[in-house]
């Protein structure tokens, strides 16, 4: 039926889906990271995430079933940025250093997520699994026994996560203030702290600790190749 004379005509919206999806995993991940950066982990709720994406919660649930799914996206995004390219190319110790420095730097920029990611299963997180596979292959290539690799990786990760916090520590974190006379040795050690090559305190501590961990791991794994 035609329109009444003089009445405006409106083009009917075409049926079917819009030409581009309103949401994507990348958009959800980016928005989730932004929320955590602004309000901490507690600020990451499904309602807040939907609002930040300017969609109804129901639209968000069409892409992710729960907050756990969102966290898996975030975990995978961050782990995908960790550099594992040195494994299989550089000697084991050097590859571990490059991986550990990259790992620390990624999470130093996302501190609120450390307590969550550190306890989040890696199930169905492809970039995370890819990262761990590269690290495991690097350990195996260096002669590590398979039954010791995961314990070594967990030990390194514990140090890495703690060091990520240290990157963000205030410069005066060890200032004893008016209690310095009661702890003269500690206060003197803090004052005399010196880091070669102009490194920051956090980088110097990380370099020292990582070198000690690598040396200790090498000493406890007798099957690691002597050439590494």
C-alpha atoms as a PDB file:
ATOM      1  CA  UNK A   1       0.000   0.000   0.000  1.00  0.00           C
ATOM      2  CA  UNK A   2       1.359   3.429  -0.901  1.00  0.00           C
ATOM      3  CA  UNK A   3       1.714   6.208   1.631  1.00  0.00           C
ATOM      4  CA  UNK A   4      -0.983   8.771   2.184  1.00  0.00           C
ATOM      5  CA  UNK A   5      -0.660  11.900   0.112  1.00  0.00           C
ATOM      6  CA  UNK A   6       1.708  14.354   1.658  1.00  0.00           C
ATOM      7  CA  UNK A   7       2.856  11.909   4.344  1.00  0.00           C
ATOM      8  CA  UNK A   8       6.623  11.467   4.671  1.00  0.00           C
ATOM      9  CA  UNK A   9       8.019   8.169   3.567  1.00  0.00           C
ATOM     10  CA  UNK A  10      10.712   6.344   5.525  1.00  0.00           C
ATOM     11  CA  UNK A  11      13.101   3.772   4.171  1.00  0.00           C
ATOM     12  CA  UNK A  12      12.491   0.501   5.874  1.00  0.00           C
ATOM     13  CA  UNK A  13      15.512  -0.883   7.750  1.00  0.00           C
ATOM     14  CA  UNK A  14      16.939  -3.889   6.037  1.00  0.00           C
ATOM     15  CA  UNK A  15      16.468  -7.150   7.843  1.00  0.00           C
ATOM     16  CA  UNK A  16      19.421  -9.129   9.083  1.00  0.00           C
ATOM     17  CA  UNK A  17      22.500  -8.370  11.171  1.00  0.00           C
ATOM     18  CA  UNK A  18      24.322  -5.033  11.000  1.00  0.00           C
ATOM     19  CA  UNK A  19      27.315  -4.986   8.645  1.00  0.00           C
ATOM     20  CA  UNK A  20      29.752  -4.983  11.609  1.00  0.00           C
ATOM     21  CA  UNK A  21      29.422  -6.609  15.005  1.00  0.00           C
ATOM     22  CA  UNK A  22      28.870  -4.149  17.823  1.00  0.00           C
ATOM     23  CA  UNK A  23      31.160  -6.141  20.088  1.00  0.00           C
ATOM     24  CA  UNK A  24      34.300  -8.171  19.613  1.00  0.00           C
ATOM     25  CA  UNK A  25      36.720  -9.946  21.898  1.00  0.00           C
ATOM     26  CA  UNK A  26      39.285  -7.211  21.275  1.00  0.00           C
ATOM     27  CA  UNK A  27      36.845  -4.447  22.239  1.00  0.00           C
ATOM     28  CA  UNK A  28      35.750  -6.286  25.359  1.00  0.00           C
ATOM     29  CA  UNK A  29      39.351  -6.894  26.398  1.00  0.00           C
ATOM     30  CA  UNK A  30      40.359  -3.279  25.834  1.00  0.00           C
ATOM     31  CA  UNK A  31      37.382  -2.007  27.825  1.00  0.00           C
ATOM     32  CA  UNK A  32      38.063  -4.460  30.667  1.00  0.00           C
ATOM     33  CA  UNK A  33      41.691  -3.358  30.918  1.00  0.00           C
ATOM     34  CA  UNK A  34      40.612   0.278  30.957  1.00  0.00           C
ATOM     35  CA  UNK A  35      38.159  -0.391  33.784  1.00  0.00           C
ATOM     36  CA  UNK A  36      40.781  -2.173  35.860  1.00  0.00           C
ATOM     37  CA  UNK A  37      43.307   0.606  35.267  1.00  0.00           C
ATOM     38  CA  UNK A  38      40.803   3.217  36.410  1.00  0.00           C
ATOM     39  CA  UNK A  39      39.027   1.453  39.280  1.00  0.00           C
ATOM     40  CA  UNK A  40      41.050  -1.641  40.138  1.00  0.00           C
ATOM     41  CA  UNK A  41      39.898  -5.225  39.860  1.00  0.00           C
ATOM     42  CA  UNK A  42      36.750  -4.537  41.893  1.00  0.00           C
ATOM     43  CA  UNK A  43      35.699  -2.062  39.233  1.00  0.00           C
ATOM     44  CA  UNK A  44      35.514  -4.822  36.651  1.00  0.00           C
ATOM     45  CA  UNK A  45      31.913  -5.978  36.780  1.00  0.00           C
ATOM     46  CA  UNK A  46      29.753  -7.164  33.931  1.00  0.00           C
ATOM     47  CA  UNK A  47      27.400  -4.208  34.448  1.00  0.00           C
ATOM     48  CA  UNK A  48      30.254  -1.691  34.406  1.00  0.00           C
ATOM     49  CA  UNK A  49      31.802  -3.384  31.380  1.00  0.00           C
ATOM     50  CA  UNK A  50      28.538  -3.277  29.435  1.00  0.00           C
ATOM     51  CA  UNK A  51      28.084   0.382  30.328  1.00  0.00           C
ATOM     52  CA  UNK A  52      31.626   1.255  29.219  1.00  0.00           C
ATOM     53  CA  UNK A  53      30.951  -0.465  25.904  1.00  0.00           C
ATOM     54  CA  UNK A  54      27.628   1.358  25.561  1.00  0.00           C
ATOM     55  CA  UNK A  55      25.690  -1.867  25.164  1.00  0.00           C
ATOM     56  CA  UNK A  56      23.039  -3.673  27.147  1.00  0.00           C
ATOM     57  CA  UNK A  57      24.298  -6.406  29.493  1.00  0.00           C
ATOM     58  CA  UNK A  58      22.400  -8.929  27.374  1.00  0.00           C
ATOM     59  CA  UNK A  59      24.524  -7.977  24.356  1.00  0.00           C
ATOM     60  CA  UNK A  60      27.683  -8.524  26.388  1.00  0.00           C
ATOM     61  CA  UNK A  61      26.494 -11.946  27.503  1.00  0.00           C
ATOM     62  CA  UNK A  62      26.141 -12.928  23.855  1.00  0.00           C
ATOM     63  CA  UNK A  63      29.947 -12.776  23.650  1.00  0.00           C
ATOM     64  CA  UNK A  64      31.112 -13.792  27.137  1.00  0.00           C
ATOM     65  CA  UNK A  65      29.220 -15.982  29.569  1.00  0.00           C
ATOM     66  CA  UNK A  66      30.688 -14.567  32.763  1.00  0.00           C
ATOM     67  CA  UNK A  67      33.348 -12.400  34.344  1.00  0.00           C
ATOM     68  CA  UNK A  68      35.590 -15.479  34.263  1.00  0.00           C
ATOM     69  CA  UNK A  69      35.421 -15.419  30.465  1.00  0.00           C
ATOM     70  CA  UNK A  70      36.360 -11.731  30.464  1.00  0.00           C
ATOM     71  CA  UNK A  71      39.337 -12.471  32.686  1.00  0.00           C
ATOM     72  CA  UNK A  72      40.448 -15.207  30.318  1.00  0.00           C
ATOM     73  CA  UNK A  73      40.413 -12.678  27.481  1.00  0.00           C
ATOM     74  CA  UNK A  74      42.463 -10.271  29.583  1.00  0.00           C
ATOM     75  CA  UNK A  75      44.886 -12.995  30.650  1.00  0.00           C
ATOM     76  CA  UNK A  76      45.383 -14.084  27.062  1.00  0.00           C
ATOM     77  CA  UNK A  77      45.928 -10.519  25.887  1.00  0.00           C
ATOM     78  CA  UNK A  78      48.618  -9.880  28.491  1.00  0.00           C
ATOM     79  CA  UNK A  79      50.364 -13.240  28.142  1.00  0.00           C
ATOM     80  CA  UNK A  80      50.404 -12.772  24.383  1.00  0.00           C
ATOM     81  CA  UNK A  81      52.604  -9.710  24.932  1.00  0.00           C
ATOM     82  CA  UNK A  82      55.273 -11.634  26.881  1.00  0.00           C
ATOM     83  CA  UNK A  83      58.371 -12.167  24.734  1.00  0.00           C
ATOM     84  CA  UNK A  84      59.278 -15.844  24.329  1.00  0.00           C
ATOM     85  CA  UNK A  85      61.195 -15.504  21.056  1.00  0.00           C
ATOM     86  CA  UNK A  86      64.592 -16.091  22.671  1.00  0.00           C
ATOM     87  CA  UNK A  87      63.802 -19.683  23.619  1.00  0.00           C
ATOM     88  CA  UNK A  88      65.351 -22.002  21.080  1.00  0.00           C
ATOM     89  CA  UNK A  89      67.530 -19.167  19.780  1.00  0.00           C
ATOM     90  CA  UNK A  90      69.576 -17.951  22.744  1.00  0.00           C
ATOM     91  CA  UNK A  91      71.233 -20.052  25.462  1.00  0.00           C
ATOM     92  CA  UNK A  92      68.756 -21.098  28.149  1.00  0.00           C
ATOM     93  CA  UNK A  93      69.895 -18.608  30.791  1.00  0.00           C
ATOM     94  CA  UNK A  94      69.735 -15.672  28.397  1.00  0.00           C
ATOM     95  CA  UNK A  95      66.340 -16.760  27.079  1.00  0.00           C
ATOM     96  CA  UNK A  96      64.983 -16.914  30.633  1.00  0.00           C
ATOM     97  CA  UNK A  97      66.293 -13.404  31.330  1.00  0.00           C
ATOM     98  CA  UNK A  98      64.616 -11.972  28.233  1.00  0.00           C
ATOM     99  CA  UNK A  99      61.352 -13.767  29.001  1.00  0.00           C
ATOM    100  CA  UNK A 100      61.384 -12.739  32.664  1.00  0.00           C
ATOM    101  CA  UNK A 101      62.120  -9.070  31.943  1.00  0.00           C
ATOM    102  CA  UNK A 102      59.318  -8.944  29.382  1.00  0.00           C
ATOM    103  CA  UNK A 103      56.917 -10.761  31.715  1.00  0.00           C
ATOM    104  CA  UNK A 104      57.672  -8.371  34.579  1.00  0.00           C
ATOM    105  CA  UNK A 105      57.258  -5.284  32.396  1.00  0.00           C
ATOM    106  CA  UNK A 106      53.874  -6.434  31.067  1.00  0.00           C
ATOM    107  CA  UNK A 107      52.459  -6.958  34.547  1.00  0.00           C
ATOM    108  CA  UNK A 108      54.144  -3.935  36.100  1.00  0.00           C
ATOM    109  CA  UNK A 109      51.766  -1.952  33.904  1.00  0.00           C
ATOM    110  CA  UNK A 110      48.734  -3.927  35.152  1.00  0.00           C
ATOM    111  CA  UNK A 111      49.309  -4.429  38.879  1.00  0.00           C
ATOM    112  CA  UNK A 112      45.637  -4.828  39.920  1.00  0.00           C
ATOM    113  CA  UNK A 113      45.397  -7.925  37.747  1.00  0.00           C
ATOM    114  CA  UNK A 114      48.335  -9.807  39.264  1.00  0.00           C
ATOM    115  CA  UNK A 115      46.408 -11.380  42.185  1.00  0.00           C
ATOM    116  CA  UNK A 116      43.743 -12.501  39.715  1.00  0.00           C
ATOM    117  CA  UNK A 117      45.902 -13.691  36.811  1.00  0.00           C
ATOM    118  CA  UNK A 118      48.297 -15.511  39.145  1.00  0.00           C
ATOM    119  CA  UNK A 119      45.409 -17.716  40.308  1.00  0.00           C
ATOM    120  CA  UNK A 120      43.474 -17.963  37.053  1.00  0.00           C
ATOM    121  CA  UNK A 121      43.534 -21.351  35.291  1.00  0.00           C
ATOM    122  CA  UNK A 122      44.993 -21.249  31.798  1.00  0.00           C
ATOM    123  CA  UNK A 123      42.211 -23.466  30.443  1.00  0.00           C
ATOM    124  CA  UNK A 124      41.054 -22.377  26.969  1.00  0.00           C
ATOM    125  CA  UNK A 125      43.429 -19.394  26.846  1.00  0.00           C
ATOM    126  CA  UNK A 126      45.292 -19.928  23.530  1.00  0.00           C
ATOM    127  CA  UNK A 127      47.935 -17.181  23.786  1.00  0.00           C
ATOM    128  CA  UNK A 128      48.706 -18.184  27.366  1.00  0.00           C
ATOM    129  CA  UNK A 129      49.106 -21.831  26.401  1.00  0.00           C
ATOM    130  CA  UNK A 130      51.319 -20.801  23.474  1.00  0.00           C
ATOM    131  CA  UNK A 131      53.545 -18.824  25.838  1.00  0.00           C
ATOM    132  CA  UNK A 132      53.932 -21.727  28.252  1.00  0.00           C
ATOM    133  CA  UNK A 133      54.562 -24.150  25.387  1.00  0.00           C
ATOM    134  CA  UNK A 134      57.441 -22.008  24.104  1.00  0.00           C
ATOM    135  CA  UNK A 135      58.947 -21.774  27.588  1.00  0.00           C
ATOM    136  CA  UNK A 136      58.580 -25.522  28.182  1.00  0.00           C
ATOM    137  CA  UNK A 137      60.190 -26.371  24.840  1.00  0.00           C
ATOM    138  CA  UNK A 138      63.056 -24.037  25.729  1.00  0.00           C
ATOM    139  CA  UNK A 139      63.606 -25.811  29.032  1.00  0.00           C
ATOM    140  CA  UNK A 140      63.458 -29.229  27.377  1.00  0.00           C
ATOM    141  CA  UNK A 141      65.928 -28.162  24.690  1.00  0.00           C
ATOM    142  CA  UNK A 142      68.337 -27.115  27.429  1.00  0.00           C
ATOM    143  CA  UNK A 143      68.163 -30.588  28.977  1.00  0.00           C
ATOM    144  CA  UNK A 144      65.732 -29.965  31.790  1.00  0.00           C
ATOM    145  CA  UNK A 145      63.882 -33.058  33.045  1.00  0.00           C
ATOM    146  CA  UNK A 146      60.201 -32.720  32.215  1.00  0.00           C
ATOM    147  CA  UNK A 147      59.070 -33.331  35.791  1.00  0.00           C
ATOM    148  CA  UNK A 148      60.980 -30.267  37.076  1.00  0.00           C
ATOM    149  CA  UNK A 149      60.002 -27.669  34.484  1.00  0.00           C
ATOM    150  CA  UNK A 150      56.674 -26.456  35.853  1.00  0.00           C
ATOM    151  CA  UNK A 151      58.053 -26.070  39.385  1.00  0.00           C
ATOM    152  CA  UNK A 152      60.920 -23.977  37.987  1.00  0.00           C
ATOM    153  CA  UNK A 153      58.516 -21.820  35.954  1.00  0.00           C
ATOM    154  CA  UNK A 154      56.250 -21.259  38.966  1.00  0.00           C
ATOM    155  CA  UNK A 155      59.243 -20.268  41.101  1.00  0.00           C
ATOM    156  CA  UNK A 156      60.307 -17.766  38.455  1.00  0.00           C
ATOM    157  CA  UNK A 157      56.771 -16.412  38.089  1.00  0.00           C
ATOM    158  CA  UNK A 158      56.495 -15.850  41.847  1.00  0.00           C
ATOM    159  CA  UNK A 159      59.628 -13.713  41.686  1.00  0.00           C
ATOM    160  CA  UNK A 160      58.457 -11.944  38.515  1.00  0.00           C
ATOM    161  CA  UNK A 161      55.079 -10.952  39.969  1.00  0.00           C
ATOM    162  CA  UNK A 162      56.677  -9.633  43.154  1.00  0.00           C
ATOM    163  CA  UNK A 163      59.185  -7.671  41.107  1.00  0.00           C
ATOM    164  CA  UNK A 164      56.357  -6.143  39.066  1.00  0.00           C
ATOM    165  CA  UNK A 165      55.062  -4.609  42.292  1.00  0.00           C
ATOM    166  CA  UNK A 166      58.538  -3.312  43.126  1.00  0.00           C
ATOM    167  CA  UNK A 167      58.644  -1.391  39.836  1.00  0.00           C
ATOM    168  CA  UNK A 168      55.763   0.689  41.178  1.00  0.00           C
ATOM    169  CA  UNK A 169      57.081   1.103  44.716  1.00  0.00           C
ATOM    170  CA  UNK A 170      57.721   4.676  45.960  1.00  0.00           C
ATOM    171  CA  UNK A 171      61.333   5.823  46.004  1.00  0.00           C
ATOM    172  CA  UNK A 172      61.258   6.254  49.791  1.00  0.00           C
ATOM    173  CA  UNK A 173      59.802   2.840  50.578  1.00  0.00           C
ATOM    174  CA  UNK A 174      62.749   1.974  52.862  1.00  0.00           C
ATOM    175  CA  UNK A 175      62.976   5.354  54.598  1.00  0.00           C
ATOM    176  CA  UNK A 176      62.934   4.596  58.319  1.00  0.00           C
ATOM    177  CA  UNK A 177      62.191   8.221  59.156  1.00  0.00           C
ATOM    178  CA  UNK A 178      62.492   9.081  62.841  1.00  0.00           C
ATOM    179  CA  UNK A 179      63.126   5.399  63.643  1.00  0.00           C
ATOM    180  CA  UNK A 180      66.454   5.381  61.762  1.00  0.00           C
ATOM    181  CA  UNK A 181      68.512   5.627  64.999  1.00  0.00           C
ATOM    182  CA  UNK A 182      66.876   2.398  66.173  1.00  0.00           C
ATOM    183  CA  UNK A 183      67.961   0.574  63.016  1.00  0.00           C
ATOM    184  CA  UNK A 184      71.338   2.129  62.163  1.00  0.00           C
ATOM    185  CA  UNK A 185      72.609  -0.755  60.046  1.00  0.00           C
ATOM    186  CA  UNK A 186      69.452  -0.886  57.952  1.00  0.00           C
ATOM    187  CA  UNK A 187      69.329   2.905  57.548  1.00  0.00           C
ATOM    188  CA  UNK A 188      72.987   2.982  56.483  1.00  0.00           C
ATOM    189  CA  UNK A 189      72.450   0.196  53.976  1.00  0.00           C
ATOM    190  CA  UNK A 190      69.520   2.099  52.476  1.00  0.00           C
ATOM    191  CA  UNK A 191      71.573   5.284  52.236  1.00  0.00           C
ATOM    192  CA  UNK A 192      74.516   3.466  50.684  1.00  0.00           C
ATOM    193  CA  UNK A 193      72.432   1.556  48.182  1.00  0.00           C
ATOM    194  CA  UNK A 194      74.145   1.969  44.862  1.00  0.00           C
ATOM    195  CA  UNK A 195      73.181   0.530  41.521  1.00  0.00           C
ATOM    196  CA  UNK A 196      75.721   0.162  38.722  1.00  0.00           C
ATOM    197  CA  UNK A 197      75.121   1.588  35.300  1.00  0.00           C
ATOM    198  CA  UNK A 198      72.476   4.035  36.448  1.00  0.00           C
ATOM    199  CA  UNK A 199      69.844   1.331  36.885  1.00  0.00           C
ATOM    200  CA  UNK A 200      66.751   2.079  38.896  1.00  0.00           C
ATOM    201  CA  UNK A 201      66.534   0.402  42.282  1.00  0.00           C
ATOM    202  CA  UNK A 202      63.805  -1.899  40.950  1.00  0.00           C
ATOM    203  CA  UNK A 203      65.826  -2.946  37.913  1.00  0.00           C
ATOM    204  CA  UNK A 204      68.975  -3.505  39.941  1.00  0.00           C
ATOM    205  CA  UNK A 205      67.123  -5.679  42.452  1.00  0.00           C
ATOM    206  CA  UNK A 206      65.425  -7.608  39.657  1.00  0.00           C
ATOM    207  CA  UNK A 207      68.696  -8.205  37.811  1.00  0.00           C
ATOM    208  CA  UNK A 208      70.409  -9.405  40.975  1.00  0.00           C
ATOM    209  CA  UNK A 209      67.544 -11.652  42.017  1.00  0.00           C
ATOM    210  CA  UNK A 210      66.982 -13.107  38.563  1.00  0.00           C
ATOM    211  CA  UNK A 211      70.674 -13.905  38.115  1.00  0.00           C
ATOM    212  CA  UNK A 212      70.689 -15.633  41.494  1.00  0.00           C
ATOM    213  CA  UNK A 213      67.558 -17.627  40.626  1.00  0.00           C
ATOM    214  CA  UNK A 214      68.944 -18.719  37.270  1.00  0.00           C
ATOM    215  CA  UNK A 215      72.221 -19.786  38.867  1.00  0.00           C
ATOM    216  CA  UNK A 216      70.339 -21.676  41.551  1.00  0.00           C
ATOM    217  CA  UNK A 217      68.076 -23.391  39.055  1.00  0.00           C
ATOM    218  CA  UNK A 218      71.053 -24.420  36.963  1.00  0.00           C
ATOM    219  CA  UNK A 219      72.726 -25.858  40.053  1.00  0.00           C
ATOM    220  CA  UNK A 220      69.668 -27.876  41.029  1.00  0.00           C
ATOM    221  CA  UNK A 221      69.041 -29.349  37.597  1.00  0.00           C
ATOM    222  CA  UNK A 222      72.047 -31.557  36.917  1.00  0.00           C
ATOM    223  CA  UNK A 223      70.729 -32.632  33.517  1.00  0.00           C
ATOM    224  CA  UNK A 224      70.827 -29.135  32.031  1.00  0.00           C
ATOM    225  CA  UNK A 225      73.474 -28.991  29.334  1.00  0.00           C
ATOM    226  CA  UNK A 226      76.844 -27.724  30.513  1.00  0.00           C
ATOM    227  CA  UNK A 227      77.110 -25.621  27.380  1.00  0.00           C
ATOM    228  CA  UNK A 228      74.079 -23.570  28.399  1.00  0.00           C
END
